[in-house]
CSV table of C-alpha atoms in Angstrom, one decimal:
chain,number,residue,atom,x,y,z
P,19,UNK,CA,-21.4,-3.2,-5.4
P,20,UNK,CA,-21.0,-6.2,-7.6
P,21,UNK,CA,-22.4,-5.5,-11.1
P,22,UNK,CA,-21.6,-6.6,-14.6
P,23,UNK,CA,-19.0,-4.1,-16.0
P,24,UNK,CA,-17.3,-6.1,-18.7
P,25,UNK,CA,-18.4,-3.5,-21.3
P,26,UNK,CA,-16.4,-0.9,-19.6
P,27,UNK,CA,-13.1,-2.6,-20.5
P,28,UNK,CA,-12.3,-0.9,-23.8
P,29,UNK,CA,-8.9,0.3,-25.1
P,30,UNK,CA,-7.0,-1.5,-22.3
P,31,UNK,CA,-3.5,-0.5,-21.5
P,32,UNK,CA,-1.6,-3.0,-19.4
P,33,UNK,CA,0.5,-1.3,-16.6
P,34,UNK,CA,1.6,-4.3,-14.5
P,35,UNK,CA,1.2,-8.0,-14.3
P,36,UNK,CA,2.1,-10.1,-11.3
P,37,UNK,CA,1.5,-13.5,-9.7
P,38,UNK,CA,-1.9,-12.5,-8.3
P,39,UNK,CA,-3.4,-10.5,-11.2
P,40,UNK,CA,-2.9,-7.6,-13.6
P,41,UNK,CA,-3.4,-3.8,-13.6
P,42,UNK,CA,-4.5,-2.0,-16.6
P,43,UNK,CA,-6.0,1.4,-17.6
P,44,UNK,CA,-9.5,1.3,-19.0
P,45,UNK,CA,-12.7,3.3,-18.8
P,46,UNK,CA,-15.5,3.5,-16.3
P,47,UNK,CA,-18.6,5.5,-17.3
P,48,UNK,CA,-16.6,7.3,-19.9
P,49,UNK,CA,-13.7,8.2,-17.6
P,50,UNK,CA,-10.3,6.7,-17.5
P,51,UNK,CA,-9.8,4.3,-14.6
P,52,UNK,CA,-7.5,1.7,-13.2
P,53,UNK,CA,-8.7,-1.9,-13.2
P,54,UNK,CA,-7.3,-4.6,-11.0
P,55,UNK,CA,-8.2,-8.1,-12.3
P,56,UNK,CA,-7.4,-11.3,-10.3
P,57,UNK,CA,-6.3,-14.3,-12.2
P,58,UNK,CA,-8.0,-17.7,-12.0
P,59,UNK,CA,-5.7,-20.1,-10.2
P,60,UNK,CA,-5.7,-23.3,-12.3
P,61,UNK,CA,-4.2,-25.4,-9.5
P,62,UNK,CA,-7.2,-24.8,-7.3
P,63,UNK,CA,-10.6,-26.4,-7.6
P,64,UNK,CA,-12.8,-23.9,-9.5
P,65,UNK,CA,-15.3,-23.5,-6.7
P,66,UNK,CA,-12.6,-23.0,-4.1
P,67,UNK,CA,-10.8,-20.5,-6.3
P,68,UNK,CA,-14.0,-18.6,-6.9
P,69,UNK,CA,-14.7,-18.5,-3.2
P,70,UNK,CA,-11.2,-17.4,-2.2
P,71,UNK,CA,-11.1,-14.7,-4.9
P,72,UNK,CA,-14.4,-13.3,-3.9
P,73,UNK,CA,-13.2,-13.1,-0.2
P,74,UNK,CA,-10.0,-11.3,-1.2
P,75,UNK,CA,-11.8,-8.8,-3.4
P,76,UNK,CA,-14.4,-8.1,-0.6
P,77,UNK,CA,-11.6,-7.7,1.9
P,78,UNK,CA,-9.8,-5.2,-0.4
P,79,UNK,CA,-13.1,-3.3,-0.9
P,80,UNK,CA,-13.5,-3.0,2.9
P,81,UNK,CA,-9.9,-1.8,3.2
P,82,UNK,CA,-10.7,1.1,0.9
P,83,UNK,CA,-13.7,1.9,3.0
P,84,UNK,CA,-11.9,1.7,6.3
P,85,UNK,CA,-9.1,3.9,5.0
P,86,UNK,CA,-11.6,6.5,3.9
P,87,UNK,CA,-13.3,6.4,7.3
P,88,UNK,CA,-9.9,6.9,9.0
P,89,UNK,CA,-9.1,9.9,6.9
P,90,UNK,CA,-6.4,8.3,4.8
P,91,UNK,CA,-6.0,8.9,1.1
P,92,UNK,CA,-6.6,6.0,-1.4
P,93,UNK,CA,-7.6,6.0,-5.0
P,94,UNK,CA,-11.4,6.5,-5.2
P,95,UNK,CA,-13.2,3.2,-5.5
P,96,UNK,CA,-15.6,3.2,-8.4
P,97,UNK,CA,-16.9,-0.3,-8.5
P,98,UNK,CA,-16.4,-4.0,-7.8
P,99,UNK,CA,-17.3,-6.9,-10.2
P,100,UNK,CA,-17.1,-10.2,-8.3
P,101,UNK,CA,-18.1,-12.3,-11.3
P,102,UNK,CA,-15.3,-10.8,-13.5
P,103,UNK,CA,-12.9,-10.6,-10.5
P,104,UNK,CA,-12.3,-6.9,-11.0
P,105,UNK,CA,-11.9,-3.8,-9.0
P,106,UNK,CA,-12.4,-0.4,-10.7
P,107,UNK,CA,-10.7,2.6,-9.1
P,108,UNK,CA,-9.4,6.1,-9.8
P,109,UNK,CA,-6.3,6.3,-12.0
P,110,UNK,CA,-3.9,8.9,-10.6
P,111,UNK,CA,-2.1,9.6,-13.8
P,112,UNK,CA,0.2,12.3,-12.5
P,113,UNK,CA,1.4,10.4,-9.4
P,114,UNK,CA,4.7,8.6,-8.8
P,115,UNK,CA,5.6,5.9,-6.3
P,116,UNK,CA,7.4,6.7,-3.1
P,117,UNK,CA,10.1,4.5,-4.4
P,118,UNK,CA,10.6,6.6,-7.5
P,119,UNK,CA,10.6,9.7,-5.4
P,120,UNK,CA,13.4,8.4,-3.1
P,121,UNK,CA,15.4,7.1,-6.1
P,122,UNK,CA,15.2,10.5,-7.7
P,123,UNK,CA,16.4,12.1,-4.5
P,124,UNK,CA,19.3,9.7,-4.3
P,125,UNK,CA,20.3,10.5,-7.9
P,126,UNK,CA,20.2,14.3,-7.4
P,127,UNK,CA,21.6,14.6,-3.8
P,128,UNK,CA,25.1,14.1,-2.4
P,129,UNK,CA,25.2,11.0,-0.2
P,130,UNK,CA,26.0,12.9,2.9
P,131,UNK,CA,23.1,15.4,2.2
P,132,UNK,CA,20.4,12.8,1.6
P,133,UNK,CA,20.0,12.0,5.3
P,134,UNK,CA,19.2,15.6,6.0
P,135,UNK,CA,16.9,16.1,3.1
P,136,UNK,CA,13.7,18.0,4.2
P,137,UNK,CA,11.8,16.2,1.4
P,138,UNK,CA,12.8,12.8,2.6
P,139,UNK,CA,12.0,13.7,6.2
P,140,UNK,CA,8.5,14.8,5.1
P,141,UNK,CA,8.0,11.6,3.2
P,142,UNK,CA,9.0,9.6,6.3
P,143,UNK,CA,6.6,11.5,8.4
P,144,UNK,CA,3.7,10.9,6.0
P,145,UNK,CA,4.5,7.1,5.8
P,146,UNK,CA,4.8,6.8,9.6
P,147,UNK,CA,1.5,8.7,9.9
P,148,UNK,CA,-0.2,6.5,7.4
P,149,UNK,CA,0.9,3.2,8.9
P,150,UNK,CA,0.2,4.5,12.4
P,151,UNK,CA,-3.4,5.4,11.4
P,152,UNK,CA,-3.9,2.0,9.7
P,153,UNK,CA,-2.8,0.1,12.8
P,154,UNK,CA,-4.7,2.4,15.2
P,155,UNK,CA,-7.8,1.4,13.3
P,156,UNK,CA,-6.8,-2.3,13.3
P,157,UNK,CA,-6.1,-2.5,9.6
P,158,UNK,CA,-3.0,-4.6,8.6
P,159,UNK,CA,-1.9,-3.7,5.1
P,160,UNK,CA,0.1,-6.9,4.5
P,161,UNK,CA,2.4,-5.6,1.8
P,162,UNK,CA,3.9,-2.3,2.9
P,163,UNK,CA,6.6,-1.2,0.4
P,164,UNK,CA,7.4,2.2,-1.1
P,165,UNK,CA,6.2,0.8,-4.4
P,166,UNK,CA,2.7,0.5,-2.8
P,167,UNK,CA,2.5,4.2,-1.9
P,168,UNK,CA,1.8,6.9,-4.4
P,169,UNK,CA,2.7,10.6,-4.2
P,170,UNK,CA,-0.1,12.5,-5.9
P,171,UNK,CA,0.7,16.2,-6.7
P,172,UNK,CA,-1.3,18.7,-4.6
P,173,UNK,CA,-3.7,20.7,-6.7
P,174,UNK,CA,-3.3,23.8,-4.5
P,175,UNK,CA,0.2,23.7,-2.9
P,176,UNK,CA,1.0,26.4,-0.4
P,177,UNK,CA,4.5,27.8,0.4
P,178,UNK,CA,4.7,25.3,3.3
P,179,UNK,CA,4.2,22.5,0.8
P,180,UNK,CA,7.1,23.6,-1.4
P,181,UNK,CA,9.5,21.0,-0.1
P,182,UNK,CA,7.0,18.2,-0.5
P,183,UNK,CA,4.0,19.2,-2.7
P,184,UNK,CA,2.3,15.8,-2.6
P,185,UNK,CA,-0.3,13.8,-0.7
P,186,UNK,CA,0.5,10.2,0.2
P,187,UNK,CA,-1.9,7.7,-1.3
P,188,UNK,CA,-2.0,4.1,-0.1
P,189,UNK,CA,-2.6,1.4,-2.7
P,190,UNK,CA,-2.7,-2.4,-3.2
P,191,UNK,CA,-4.8,-3.9,-0.4
P,192,UNK,CA,-4.7,-7.3,-1.9
P,193,UNK,CA,-3.2,-8.8,1.3
P,194,UNK,CA,-4.9,-6.5,3.8
P,195,UNK,CA,-7.0,-7.7,6.7
P,196,UNK,CA,-8.7,-6.5,9.8
P,197,UNK,CA,-6.8,-7.4,13.0
P,198,UNK,CA,-6.2,-6.2,16.5
P,199,UNK,CA,-3.3,-8.7,16.9
P,200,UNK,CA,0.0,-6.9,17.8
P,201,UNK,CA,2.1,-9.5,16.1
P,202,UNK,CA,0.3,-9.0,12.8
P,203,UNK,CA,1.0,-5.3,13.0
P,204,UNK,CA,4.6,-6.0,14.1
P,205,UNK,CA,5.0,-8.2,11.0
P,206,UNK,CA,3.6,-5.3,8.9
P,207,UNK,CA,6.3,-3.1,10.3
P,208,UNK,CA,9.0,-5.7,9.7
P,209,UNK,CA,7.9,-6.2,6.1
P,210,UNK,CA,8.2,-2.4,5.5
P,211,UNK,CA,11.6,-2.3,7.1
P,212,UNK,CA,12.9,-5.2,4.9
P,213,UNK,CA,11.4,-3.6,1.8
P,214,UNK,CA,13.1,-0.2,2.6
P,215,UNK,CA,16.5,-1.8,3.3
P,216,UNK,CA,16.2,-3.7,0.1
P,217,UNK,CA,15.0,-0.9,-2.2
P,218,UNK,CA,16.7,2.0,-0.5
P,219,UNK,CA,20.0,0.7,0.9
P,220,UNK,CA,21.6,4.1,0.2
P,221,UNK,CA,19.5,5.5,3.1
P,222,UNK,CA,19.4,3.0,6.0
P,223,UNK,CA,18.1,5.6,8.4
P,224,UNK,CA,14.8,6.0,6.5
P,225,UNK,CA,12.9,3.4,8.4
P,226,UNK,CA,14.0,4.9,11.7
P,227,UNK,CA,12.4,8.2,10.7
P,228,UNK,CA,9.2,6.4,9.7
P,229,UNK,CA,9.1,4.5,13.0
P,230,UNK,CA,9.5,7.8,14.9
P,231,UNK,CA,6.4,9.2,13.2
P,232,UNK,CA,4.6,5.9,13.6
P,233,UNK,CA,4.9,6.2,17.4
P,234,UNK,CA,3.3,9.6,17.3
P,235,UNK,CA,0.2,8.5,15.3
P,236,UNK,CA,-0.5,5.1,16.6
P,237,UNK,CA,-1.8,5.7,20.1
P,238,UNK,CA,-3.5,2.3,20.5
P,239,UNK,CA,-1.0,0.0,22.2
P,240,UNK,CA,1.9,1.3,20.2
P,241,UNK,CA,4.5,-0.1,22.7
P,242,UNK,CA,3.0,-3.6,22.4
P,243,UNK,CA,3.1,-3.5,18.6
P,244,UNK,CA,6.7,-2.3,18.4
P,245,UNK,CA,7.7,-4.9,21.0
P,246,UNK,CA,6.2,-7.6,18.7
P,247,UNK,CA,8.0,-6.0,15.7
P,248,UNK,CA,11.3,-6.3,17.5
P,249,UNK,CA,10.6,-9.9,18.3
P,250,UNK,CA,9.8,-10.6,14.7
P,251,UNK,CA,12.9,-8.8,13.6
P,252,UNK,CA,15.0,-10.8,16.0
P,253,UNK,CA,13.6,-14.0,14.7
P,254,UNK,CA,14.3,-12.9,11.1
P,255,UNK,CA,17.9,-12.1,12.0
P,256,UNK,CA,18.3,-15.5,13.6
P,257,UNK,CA,17.0,-17.3,10.5
P,258,UNK,CA,19.4,-15.3,8.4
P,259,UNK,CA,22.4,-16.3,10.6
P,260,UNK,CA,21.4,-19.9,10.8
P,261,UNK,CA,20.5,-20.2,7.2
């Protein structure tokens, strides 16, 4: 679905700008949407840059489709414009990142009570489920952090949802790829662990809870993947010690 959509970009509101591109709010067929635009890399030959960018956008588009097929929540994909280097997707205006959620819990909970927070445990379960399903379907995210997970309020929350009235939405597939390699999946887990230890040092047990849920939901060679994760983790520690 690569069509010219430049006319859709009116009343832009920049949300985030990074090394790979920028995110901004715009419109798509009269509705508010989120646009991800990849920069042109001036240090590359223009033809090579165009080819690599198209490959990354197509890979990201496939990741959206594979997640949907696996039953995982992502923003709805509206359109892809390869010429303009843009992806148009649903804008979840009421959502917050999982990082923001954990930070709010840390501010409002006593340090000794945070580890037993039912809300935090539910979040860990959902993250473990999400990563487990990704890996079970041979999809490596490439940049698993709590900033790349959104919590979207449930429209019809039940009493059972009271402690955690959200659905977990996975975002940012810019580094994702299809792979059945256990080491690639192990690296995915290691990246998530490092991100959590860095962003949520107040709760070092969070990753352990996520890994427990991951084991339950990744039934395809889970032991091999976790063994590779432990190898990658050991190598990372050795590099830290040696310097």
